[in-house]
Amino acid sequence: MNSASAPSKLYSNDVSLLVVLLDANPFFWASSAAASGDSASQHHPTAVLSFSKLLNHVIPFLSSLLLLNQFNQVVLITTGVNSCSYIYDSEEGGAESATGKVPAACSKILLRLEEFLTKDRLLGKGPDKAVASSVSSLLSGSLSLALCYIQRIFRSGTRHPQPRGSPDGPEQYVAVMNAIFTAQRSMIPIDSCVMGVQHSAFLQQASYITGGVYLKPQHLDGLFQYLSSVFATDLQSRSFLQLPRPAGVDFRAS
Amino acid sequence: MSSSAAVQRRFDLAAMGDAATRRQRRVGNEDDDDDDEEEDDQGSEAWGRAYADERSWEDLQEDESGLLRPIDTKALAYAQYRRRLLQKCAASATSSIQKGLIRYLYLIIDLSRAASVTDYRPSRMVAVAKCAEIFIREFFDQNPLSHMGIVTIKDGVAHQLTEIGGSPESQIRALMGKLECSGDASLQNALELVHGYLSHIPSYGHREVLFLYSALNTCDPGDIMETIQKCKKAKIRCSLIGLSAEFFICKHLCEETGGSYTVALDESHFKELFLEHAPPLPAIAEYATANLIKMGFPQRGAEGVIAICSCHKDVKIGGGYTCPRCKARVCELPSECRICGLTLVSSPHLARSYHHLFPVTPFNEVSSAVPFKVSQKFAQTCYSCQQSFVSHGSKSTPHVSCPKCNQAFCLDCDIYIHESLHNCPGCESRPGSTT
């Protein structure tokens, strides 16, 4: 927007804190898993991905980030339909690393995700809610959680990529925009990786305003390659890398 | 007896010259106090200056047993924040208050002789300029659709430093230039100047003036009461922040026009008072007319498009925004199209102002001493940042909880949520939360 006003922050090292917001909307993933077994997928073989395959790409991506630098930190937050929650924080269990063993993140993540999804489903079955109408995930909630966490850490070089599948919910517009402006002010870039069929206007605006990267991968089988080449770059290196730029930004509110 | 003699001697020194010093040396061995007083009096030693500059005694306070201890700034800051928040919410809780989001503000900085007084480090003028830079950024951040101009008062005459505009950079650049202070301050001349400029503003804009006044007097060419009435008729709302002391004409001006008058006690208080003017003030009923305002939402040009931009009159490649009415290219938003005069904004700019209209409800404090309900389990960690509340055994640090979603938050998150984020993470993480 005001291109001259935001001063560029100089990052002195390549340590980064990455907060990944993973969209676990069961409505979206169920429909895409059904489509992947369909004959229609012959025509669009690359457009769909099931949730288990997604995890196959995301978990090695998180591990690779931790390998890049000893001080990198990764936090995983899941966005459900009825709640959001912290799944994994690489700083936990730091005492065990004294023996030299790297804690096995994979099993912990899967276990916690399983718990989260059952809890999410239970919340949806409450007596007072008719959830059938809300198919969108709670992006604003998880963005707010992530920003509060980052604020607590206060280090330079923090980012947020967000794999996201389901459509935007217009009722969250104001909340999402509030979160985006806060991120812009604290200079936290929001990167987005969209795996649904259509583009997400909210995430396009978020990445544009905060100076992050917006990507809609063409070939979802190679998702890990997209993640590790585009989103694993730390903020210091971004100044001399040519990252994908969006063709146009959709500023609509819905 | 000896103290009065010492005082007498000091006066003699000032009046005479050599004779006094000779007399002092003769009786020098009589009282040690006199010699010490002489040294303190000059204050040219570095250690003396350090004490005078830093005022380290202000950082201490007495506790219950009379011992000295440093001030607990964190608890103080939090208490201040709570007071401010509750004040704001008490005012707006009873009725839905209309706020002026499109503001045309003139900042009037007093550069008279009184601004060179050094009670603020390094001088009042420099401290004011530094705070003004922070204020300008904050102002455009909270009110992206507003405009601001700067006027200075020097030698009894008011000059316009920058024209009223919507970009923070030009204002800040002018402030950072060389500023000198001299002469007297004149309230009336400043008001007349600003009245002339603000009369060209469209009726939907809110006209405001903020004075940063250091002087203790005003030298006016005519009747200032007439000027005040003129401003009141023109619906200009004047507020004033005094740096020295309260005086009647400022109070009268602010009361007549509906602004606020505050006097700063020290630098941090001044900054606090100054930044309080950044968020939009509640609109006065008869000043706010509800109009339909025409605004354009330009599309962003694709990369690689070549066009001549209307603001720099230069060929530009890529980027830029096209005015929807006359298709002229502008470089940045928000701005006015130079060809057809349409106000151009983008939807994120409007969205930036929403949090003024839909604020987050204040959180309730949770006392760690007595549980509210016996069956209620204490929250162990802050919901938003996962920081643990329990430290050193079973004593838990104070925390707050949201009345709507009943999640617990730590104090730092509370401040962050209410001042920057404007979203409660607990409420947003529940389905069916509509704004």
XYZ file of C-alpha atoms in Angstrom:
689
model
C 0.000 0.000 0.000
C 2.193 2.857 1.239
C 5.322 1.458 -0.312
C 7.678 4.088 0.985
C 6.667 3.957 4.587
C 7.633 0.515 5.844
C 11.336 0.485 6.621
C 13.098 -2.679 5.570
C 14.261 -4.724 8.487
C 17.786 -5.997 8.310
C 18.051 -9.586 9.371
C 21.447 -10.369 10.691
C 21.221 -14.132 10.815
C 19.235 -16.902 9.249
C 17.574 -18.226 12.346
C 13.855 -18.419 11.920
C 10.735 -19.246 13.817
C 8.125 -20.768 11.587
C 4.516 -21.057 12.640
C 2.619 -23.359 10.298
C -1.163 -23.129 10.243
C -2.543 -26.320 8.830
C -6.116 -26.406 7.645
C -7.795 -29.574 8.866
C -11.283 -28.885 7.648
C -12.800 -32.362 7.384
C -15.433 -31.256 4.847
C -12.804 -30.160 2.383
C -10.396 -33.034 2.823
C -13.126 -35.649 2.634
C -14.373 -34.281 -0.656
C -10.904 -34.106 -2.101
C -10.082 -37.644 -0.977
C -13.231 -38.917 -2.634
C -12.290 -37.140 -5.823
C -8.802 -38.585 -5.850
C -10.201 -42.099 -6.132
C -12.581 -41.024 -8.876
C -12.100 -41.548 -12.573
C -12.504 -37.812 -13.019
C -9.056 -37.466 -11.553
C -7.656 -38.830 -14.779
C -8.360 -35.492 -16.346
C -7.038 -33.468 -13.428
C -4.536 -35.758 -11.875
C -2.704 -33.050 -10.052
C -5.583 -31.086 -8.598
C -6.433 -33.196 -5.586
C -4.584 -34.525 -2.611
C -5.778 -36.490 0.382
C -5.028 -35.437 3.929
C -2.718 -38.350 4.637
C -0.638 -37.560 1.582
C -0.539 -33.936 2.670
C 0.899 -34.975 5.993
C 3.464 -37.030 4.118
C 4.719 -33.806 2.600
C 4.331 -31.479 5.537
C 6.034 -33.509 8.244
C 9.302 -33.986 6.320
C 9.141 -30.286 5.525
C 9.015 -29.437 9.220
C 11.888 -31.782 9.950
C 13.952 -30.313 7.150
C 13.466 -26.862 8.596
C 14.774 -28.013 11.922
C 17.780 -29.447 10.147
C 18.654 -26.206 8.368
C 19.718 -24.413 11.481
C 20.213 -25.530 15.037
C 18.243 -22.651 16.436
C 15.267 -22.859 14.101
C 11.966 -23.382 15.817
C 8.787 -24.792 14.365
C 5.298 -24.546 15.772
C 2.306 -26.278 14.232
C -1.213 -24.973 14.797
C -4.227 -26.698 13.325
C -7.325 -24.931 12.129
C -10.463 -26.952 12.440
C -14.077 -26.089 11.827
C -14.997 -25.659 15.478
C -11.710 -24.949 17.207
C -8.018 -24.317 16.740
C -5.188 -25.713 18.740
C -1.418 -25.956 19.104
C -0.252 -29.344 17.898
C 3.481 -29.277 18.041
C 6.205 -27.022 19.335
C 9.793 -27.958 18.657
C 10.979 -26.217 21.795
C 9.152 -28.625 24.064
C 11.095 -31.438 25.585
C 14.309 -29.538 25.153
C 15.835 -31.268 28.139
C 15.970 -34.571 26.335
C 18.334 -33.291 23.698
C 21.143 -33.422 26.205
C 21.637 -37.060 25.311
C 21.982 -36.167 21.648
C 18.764 -37.821 20.541
C 16.484 -35.849 18.273
C 12.947 -36.225 19.575
C 10.658 -38.115 17.242
C 8.308 -35.433 16.080
C 6.347 -37.468 13.638
C 4.532 -39.766 16.025
C 3.789 -36.943 18.452
C 2.282 -34.821 15.695
C 0.101 -37.614 14.419
C -1.134 -38.496 17.859
C -2.014 -34.941 18.726
C -3.713 -34.388 15.374
C -5.855 -37.443 15.965
C -6.904 -36.118 19.391
C -7.614 -32.711 17.970
C -9.787 -33.994 15.165
C -11.940 -36.113 17.445
C -12.358 -33.209 19.838
C -13.226 -30.928 16.950
C -15.868 -33.297 15.707
C -17.349 -33.632 19.177
C -17.580 -29.888 19.538
C -19.487 -29.773 16.295
C -22.027 -32.255 17.561
C -23.069 -29.997 20.457
C -26.794 -29.602 21.084
C -27.033 -25.923 20.227
C -25.148 -25.667 16.961
C -26.263 -26.390 13.421
C -22.890 -26.698 11.838
C -23.905 -27.783 8.369
C -23.762 -24.250 7.050
C -20.243 -23.380 8.110
C -17.890 -25.121 5.765
C -15.063 -22.668 6.205
C -12.247 -23.031 8.701
C -11.452 -20.573 11.423
C -8.521 -18.781 9.834
C -8.850 -15.709 12.007
C -8.650 -17.756 15.193
C -5.465 -19.543 14.308
C -3.847 -16.373 12.932
C -4.556 -14.639 16.221
C -3.091 -17.528 18.209
C 0.015 -17.523 16.072
C 0.525 -13.770 16.401
C 0.247 -13.906 20.176
C 2.811 -16.691 20.280
C 5.242 -14.785 18.081
C 4.787 -11.690 20.151
C 5.905 -13.713 23.097
C 9.049 -14.852 21.382
C 10.121 -11.388 20.120
C 12.843 -12.593 17.845
C 13.573 -11.205 14.407
C 13.132 -13.579 11.544
C 9.741 -15.138 12.145
C 7.294 -16.269 9.546
C 3.999 -18.013 9.010
C 3.275 -20.225 6.043
C -0.239 -21.526 5.814
C -1.257 -24.517 3.768
C -4.905 -24.024 3.192
C -7.600 -25.788 1.320
C -11.119 -24.775 2.132
C -12.992 -21.697 0.896
C -12.983 -18.366 2.718
C -15.776 -17.535 5.095
C -16.929 -13.952 4.614
C -17.989 -13.532 8.229
C -14.357 -13.606 9.264
C -13.287 -10.745 7.034
C -12.879 -8.125 9.733
C -11.055 -10.443 12.107
C -8.695 -11.667 9.420
C -7.915 -8.130 8.312
C -7.175 -7.108 11.909
C -4.721 -9.969 12.193
C -3.104 -9.063 8.865
C -2.540 -5.462 9.893
C -1.014 -6.522 13.173
C 1.351 -8.817 11.308
C 2.235 -6.007 8.948
C 3.042 -3.696 11.814
C 5.273 -6.233 13.533
C 6.767 -7.102 10.134
C 5.858 -10.761 10.166
C 5.455 -12.060 6.588
C 2.535 -14.400 6.008
C 3.174 -16.963 3.270
C 0.329 -19.007 1.866
C 0.176 -22.272 0.007
C -3.289 -22.917 -1.349
C -4.292 -26.424 -2.310
C -7.965 -25.976 -3.081
C -9.493 -25.525 -6.460
C -10.024 -21.774 -6.303
C -7.800 -18.958 -5.132
C -8.276 -17.584 -1.654
C -8.779 -13.819 -1.646
C -7.999 -13.505 2.076
C -4.635 -15.198 1.785
C -3.719 -13.287 -1.355
C -4.320 -10.038 0.470
C -2.486 -11.300 3.557
C 0.624 -12.223 1.617
C 0.547 -9.037 -0.406
C 0.138 -6.703 2.527
C 2.695 -8.377 4.795
C 5.259 -9.051 2.081
C 5.013 -12.829 2.033
C 4.748 -15.363 -0.773
C 1.458 -16.629 -2.215
C 1.587 -19.890 -4.100
C -0.960 -22.205 -5.624
C 1.046 -25.267 -6.664
C 0.206 -26.792 -10.005
C 1.399 -30.294 -9.231
C 0.378 -31.375 -5.784
C 2.334 -34.625 -5.913
C 5.479 -32.614 -5.652
C 4.268 -30.538 -2.740
C 7.326 -31.234 -0.649
C 9.517 -29.720 -3.328
C 7.405 -26.581 -3.432
C 7.470 -26.315 0.347
C 11.165 -26.831 0.777
C 12.267 -24.606 -2.073
C 9.901 -21.687 -1.623
C 8.763 -21.644 1.971
C 11.821 -22.904 3.772
C 13.844 -19.830 2.865
C 14.641 -17.703 5.862
C 14.015 -13.992 5.817
C 17.609 -12.939 5.360
C 17.968 -14.974 2.192
C 14.740 -13.685 0.711
C 16.373 -10.415 -0.222
C 18.474 -12.171 -2.841
C 16.130 -14.892 -4.005
C 13.595 -14.573 -6.788
C 10.401 -15.990 -5.305
C 7.065 -16.441 -7.136
C 5.068 -13.243 -7.337
C 1.294 -13.128 -7.715
C -0.165 -12.042 -11.022
C -2.847 -9.886 -9.436
C -4.293 -9.424 -5.978
C -8.019 -9.859 -5.403
C -9.088 -7.237 -2.893
C -12.686 -8.324 -2.496
C -14.114 -8.869 0.946
C -15.676 -12.251 0.259
C 23.986 31.301 62.131
C 26.711 29.909 59.887
C 24.193 29.143 57.107
C 23.022 32.739 56.966
C 26.620 33.885 56.815
C 27.203 31.532 53.916
C 24.226 32.928 52.022
C 25.506 36.427 52.541
C 28.903 35.442 51.245
C 27.427 33.971 48.068
C 25.598 37.180 47.271
C 28.790 39.128 47.846
C 30.590 36.943 45.380
C 28.035 37.656 42.727
C 28.132 41.393 43.309
C 31.849 42.059 43.700
C 34.574 40.099 42.050
C 38.070 39.700 43.397
C 37.341 41.226 46.782
C 34.840 38.531 47.578
C 37.125 35.683 46.607
C 39.945 37.133 48.709
C 37.591 37.374 51.690
C 36.424 33.810 51.146
C 39.972 32.451 51.106
C 40.740 34.227 54.372
C 37.862 32.554 56.173
C 38.112 29.393 54.113
C 39.238 27.148 56.930
C 36.402 28.236 59.191
C 33.547 26.195 57.686
C 33.815 23.258 55.350
C 30.181 23.652 54.365
C 30.878 26.945 52.610
C 33.487 25.397 50.323
C 31.222 22.508 49.421
C 28.420 24.906 48.622
C 30.737 26.820 46.317
C 31.555 23.698 44.346
C 27.944 22.527 44.090
C 26.980 25.987 43.052
C 29.060 25.883 39.892
C 27.953 22.335 38.909
C 30.525 22.150 36.150
C 31.897 18.803 37.274
C 30.761 15.843 35.207
C 29.353 13.977 38.182
C 27.229 16.963 39.118
C 25.869 17.200 35.611
C 25.105 13.502 35.505
C 22.888 13.774 38.540
C 21.164 16.850 37.196
C 20.521 15.212 33.834
C 19.381 11.746 34.809
C 17.339 12.416 37.902
C 17.887 8.899 39.121
C 15.995 9.594 42.341
C 12.748 9.508 40.362
C 13.160 5.795 39.720
C 12.966 4.868 43.353
C 10.064 4.558 45.693
C 9.572 3.530 49.280
C 7.936 0.276 50.223
C 5.942 -0.454 53.398
C 8.917 -0.749 55.723
C 10.474 2.481 54.520
C 13.252 0.872 52.487
C 14.013 2.069 48.990
C 13.373 -0.108 45.973
C 13.157 0.458 42.220
C 9.732 1.087 40.773
C 8.032 -2.013 39.423
C 7.442 -0.752 35.907
C 5.646 -3.803 34.625
C 2.896 -3.774 37.214
C 2.620 -0.016 36.847
C 2.291 -0.228 33.073
C -0.343 -2.906 33.384
C -2.340 -0.934 35.948
C -2.196 2.123 33.697
C -3.355 0.081 30.747
C -6.287 -1.363 32.705
C -7.386 2.080 33.816
C -7.255 3.404 30.252
C -9.154 0.453 28.856
C -11.923 0.572 31.439
C -12.294 4.312 30.936
C -12.703 3.842 27.211
C -15.178 1.012 27.591
C -17.245 2.714 30.249
C -17.760 5.628 27.912
C -18.856 3.566 24.960
C -20.687 0.779 26.733
C -23.920 2.609 27.356
C -24.588 3.732 23.816
C -23.212 3.154 20.383
C -21.045 6.190 19.815
C -20.433 7.543 16.363
C -16.793 8.189 15.605
C -15.284 10.498 13.045
C -13.161 8.303 10.808
C -12.357 10.824 8.097
C -10.349 13.412 9.954
C -8.564 16.516 8.762
C -6.117 17.323 11.532
C -3.774 20.300 11.819
C -0.895 19.849 14.204
C 0.292 23.206 15.582
C 3.738 23.202 17.125
C 4.820 26.109 19.251
C 8.368 27.170 18.397
C 8.548 30.202 20.614
C 11.264 30.989 23.146
C 9.615 28.733 25.686
C 10.236 25.720 23.488
C 13.973 25.932 24.024
C 13.675 25.314 27.763
C 15.591 22.210 28.689
C 13.267 20.586 31.169
C 12.619 17.888 28.555
C 15.786 16.247 27.201
C 17.502 17.806 25.222
C 14.972 20.616 24.809
C 11.194 20.828 24.576
C 11.260 21.413 20.843
C 13.307 18.302 20.081
C 11.238 16.108 22.407
C 8.059 17.390 20.771
C 9.418 16.720 17.277
C 10.381 13.165 18.190
C 6.971 12.426 19.679
C 5.321 14.039 16.679
C 7.025 11.587 14.339
C 5.675 8.639 16.307
C 2.267 10.288 16.474
C 2.134 10.844 12.703
C 2.836 7.203 11.965
C 0.316 6.065 14.530
C -2.272 8.536 13.214
C -2.055 7.330 9.620
C -2.017 3.758 10.797
C -5.253 4.125 12.741
C -6.954 6.570 10.382
C -5.864 5.655 6.855
C -8.542 7.828 5.274
C -7.498 11.001 7.091
C -5.279 13.941 6.236
C -2.865 15.933 8.335
C -0.936 19.191 8.061
C 1.611 20.926 10.284
C 1.743 24.596 11.285
C 4.432 26.267 13.403
C 4.237 29.400 15.535
C 7.378 31.486 15.690
C 7.992 35.166 16.492
C 4.283 35.643 16.961
C 3.471 34.570 13.405
C 2.075 31.242 12.241
C 3.578 29.501 9.188
C 2.345 26.450 7.400
C 5.124 23.863 7.481
C 3.416 21.241 5.322
C 0.216 21.229 3.352
C -2.603 19.007 4.452
C -1.970 15.621 2.907
C -2.541 11.916 3.238
C 0.995 10.609 3.248
C 3.045 10.356 6.437
C 6.416 10.580 4.710
C 6.171 14.185 3.578
C 5.069 15.315 7.032
C 7.898 13.514 8.773
C 10.485 14.799 6.321
C 9.450 18.382 7.064
C 9.646 17.782 10.805
C 13.129 16.362 10.584
C 14.395 19.529 8.924
C 16.013 22.248 10.925
C 13.685 23.680 13.557
C 14.582 26.839 15.410
C 12.681 28.562 18.112
C 12.478 32.237 18.927
C 10.034 34.936 19.780
C 6.556 34.700 21.191
C 3.645 32.406 20.582
C 0.328 33.583 19.264
C -2.792 31.491 19.581
C -4.950 33.820 17.546
C -2.689 33.910 14.490
C -2.493 30.129 14.438
C -6.245 29.798 14.737
C -6.848 32.319 11.954
C -4.448 30.488 9.632
C -5.916 27.093 10.316
C -9.457 28.405 10.019
C -8.628 29.640 6.546
C -7.304 26.262 5.434
C -9.956 24.137 7.064
C -12.857 26.050 5.571
C -12.138 24.366 2.223
C -12.670 20.890 3.645
C -15.767 18.955 2.482
C -18.564 18.654 5.014
C -18.163 14.941 5.754
C -14.669 15.452 7.104
C -14.086 16.142 10.777
C -11.992 19.258 11.324
C -9.562 19.047 14.178
C -6.666 21.051 15.496
C -4.099 19.889 18.013
C -1.876 22.451 19.699
C 1.416 21.530 21.364
C 1.859 24.653 23.432
C 4.978 25.371 25.513
C 4.585 29.058 26.173
C 2.816 30.603 29.119
C 1.293 33.508 27.237
C -0.084 34.453 23.873
C 0.589 37.701 21.975
C -2.411 38.367 19.798
C -3.121 41.209 17.382
C -6.850 41.307 18.060
C -9.618 39.823 20.139
C -9.009 36.146 20.551
C -12.538 35.541 21.812
C -13.879 36.503 18.389
C -11.543 34.042 16.731
C -12.659 31.319 19.096
C -16.284 31.986 18.220
C -15.388 31.904 14.525
C -13.767 28.508 14.929
C -16.716 27.240 16.881
C -19.063 28.293 14.099
C -16.829 26.599 11.543
C -17.082 23.351 13.562
C -13.345 23.111 14.181
C -12.523 21.059 17.243
C -9.423 22.332 19.044
C -7.467 20.327 21.582
C -4.381 21.447 23.385
C -1.520 19.760 25.158
C 0.362 22.170 27.395
C 3.963 21.595 28.318
C 4.355 24.183 31.005
C 1.244 25.005 33.013
C -2.488 25.334 32.692
C -3.879 28.683 31.744
C -7.304 30.081 31.198
C -7.420 30.959 27.524
C -6.438 27.443 26.476
C -9.051 25.938 28.720
C -11.668 28.321 27.358
C -10.723 27.523 23.762
C -10.990 23.797 24.295
C -14.225 23.999 26.205
C -15.892 26.204 23.612
C -14.917 24.051 20.664
C -15.401 20.674 22.342
C -11.787 19.541 22.457
C -9.684 18.346 25.339
C -7.088 20.258 27.316
C -4.322 18.391 29.086
C -1.019 19.424 30.596
C 1.965 17.091 30.543
C 3.916 16.392 33.710
C 7.005 14.844 32.138
C 8.221 13.297 28.908
C 6.522 9.946 29.180
C 3.260 11.561 30.276
C 3.498 13.920 27.307
C 3.935 11.008 24.921
C 0.965 9.239 26.458
C -1.272 12.314 26.172
C -0.116 12.926 22.625
C -0.790 9.394 21.450
C -4.256 9.486 22.983
C -5.249 11.795 20.143
C -4.397 9.215 17.487
C -7.537 7.039 17.713
C -10.698 8.769 16.460
C -12.639 10.746 19.016
C -16.368 10.342 19.500
C -18.143 12.707 17.147
C -20.107 15.647 18.502
C -23.731 15.220 17.516
C -24.280 18.475 15.674
C -20.953 18.326 13.845
C -21.435 14.924 12.278
C -23.613 14.988 9.199
C -24.352 11.649 7.611
C -23.506 11.801 3.922
C -22.907 9.397 1.121
C -19.295 9.745 0.070
C -18.137 8.721 -3.375
C -14.985 6.611 -3.294
C -13.171 4.677 -5.948
C -11.609 1.219 -5.505
C -8.889 0.981 -8.119
C -7.524 -2.223 -9.560
C -3.853 -2.924 -9.253
C -2.048 -2.948 -12.577
C -0.219 -6.089 -13.642
C 3.551 -6.264 -13.646
C 4.991 -5.049 -16.906
C 2.320 -2.552 -17.846
C 3.823 0.722 -19.034
C 1.968 3.915 -18.201
C 2.540 7.564 -17.328
C 1.632 8.203 -13.726
C -0.330 11.321 -12.867
C 1.486 12.144 -9.620
C 5.095 12.164 -10.835
C 4.391 12.874 -14.538
C 6.879 10.162 -15.390
C 6.832 6.853 -17.244
C 6.440 3.940 -14.847
C 6.613 0.211 -15.523
C 4.464 -2.219 -13.654
C 2.398 -1.860 -10.478
C 0.305 1.251 -9.843
C -3.441 1.649 -9.574
C -5.961 2.793 -12.190
C -8.672 5.240 -11.202
C -12.025 3.608 -12.029
C -13.560 6.844 -13.309
C -10.925 8.470 -15.480
C -8.410 5.603 -15.858
C -5.475 7.707 -14.730
C -2.636 5.888 -13.029
C -1.693 6.670 -9.432
C 1.282 5.307 -7.586
C 0.008 4.723 -4.101
C -3.154 4.543 -2.052
C -4.977 6.174 -0.367
C -4.881 9.318 -2.437
C -7.007 11.569 -4.588
C -7.052 11.211 -8.340
C -5.435 14.351 -9.722
C -7.491 14.329 -12.868
C -11.046 13.818 -11.635
C -10.726 14.385 -7.870
C -12.167 11.031 -6.781
C -10.983 9.676 -3.417
C -9.170 6.410 -4.082
C -8.876 3.779 -1.372
C -8.529 0.030 -1.205
C -10.662 -2.205 0.989
C -7.880 -2.987 3.491
C -7.732 0.713 4.312
C -11.386 0.746 5.244
C -10.911 -2.476 7.146
C -8.195 -0.838 9.216
C -10.810 1.420 10.735
C -13.249 -1.336 11.693
C -11.672 -2.100 15.003
C -12.678 1.330 16.245
C -16.278 0.379 15.675
C -16.107 -3.198 16.975
C -13.714 -3.203 19.912
C -12.811 -6.293 21.931
C -14.626 -6.510 25.269
C -12.271 -6.045 28.218
C -11.179 -9.203 29.954
C -11.985 -9.937 33.581
C -9.206 -10.374 36.077
C -8.951 -13.772 37.656
C -7.804 -13.635 41.247
C -5.452 -16.427 42.061
C -6.198 -16.292 45.768
C -9.735 -17.639 46.050
C -11.305 -19.774 43.325
C -14.560 -18.483 41.963
C -16.184 -21.871 42.033
C -14.821 -24.779 43.983
C -15.232 -27.092 41.026
C -13.609 -24.732 38.541
C -10.225 -25.913 37.461
C -7.501 -23.326 37.088
C -6.191 -22.746 33.622
C -2.589 -23.844 33.456
C -1.395 -22.035 30.379
C -2.337 -18.933 28.480
C -4.607 -19.941 25.601
C -2.914 -17.780 23.006
C 0.805 -17.998 23.717
C 1.016 -21.211 25.713
C 2.950 -19.544 28.470
C 2.594 -21.346 31.725
C 0.842 -19.556 34.569
C 2.140 -21.757 37.290
C 5.590 -20.894 38.533
C 7.467 -21.722 41.691
C 5.175 -24.350 43.030
C 1.457 -23.799 43.284
C 1.344 -20.007 43.250
C -0.034 -18.891 39.919
C 0.687 -15.535 38.321
C -2.255 -13.192 37.745
C -4.108 -13.705 34.497
C -7.335 -12.600 32.851
C -10.180 -14.347 31.092
C -12.547 -13.381 28.314
C -16.168 -13.057 29.424
C -17.458 -14.505 26.158
C -15.346 -17.585 25.581
C -13.961 -18.169 29.095
C -10.424 -18.757 27.935
C -7.551 -17.635 30.106
C -4.901 -15.229 28.862
C -1.712 -13.884 30.360
C -1.237 -10.165 30.991
C 1.097 -9.568 28.035
C -1.377 -11.163 25.648
C -4.148 -9.088 27.187
C -2.334 -5.863 26.359
C -1.380 -7.127 22.892
C -4.919 -8.244 22.086
C -6.567 -5.014 23.131
C -4.024 -2.588 21.763
C -2.748 -4.172 18.536
C -4.604 -7.278 17.506
C -8.261 -6.319 18.226
C -9.331 -9.982 17.949
C -9.887 -12.289 20.878
C -8.231 -15.598 19.840
C -10.640 -17.565 21.999
C -13.751 -16.038 20.436
C -12.311 -16.338 16.929
C -11.534 -20.002 17.458
C -15.156 -20.794 18.078
C -17.557 -21.377 15.207
C -20.371 -18.964 14.542
C -18.526 -15.911 15.828
C -19.825 -13.039 13.752
C -18.622 -9.484 13.935
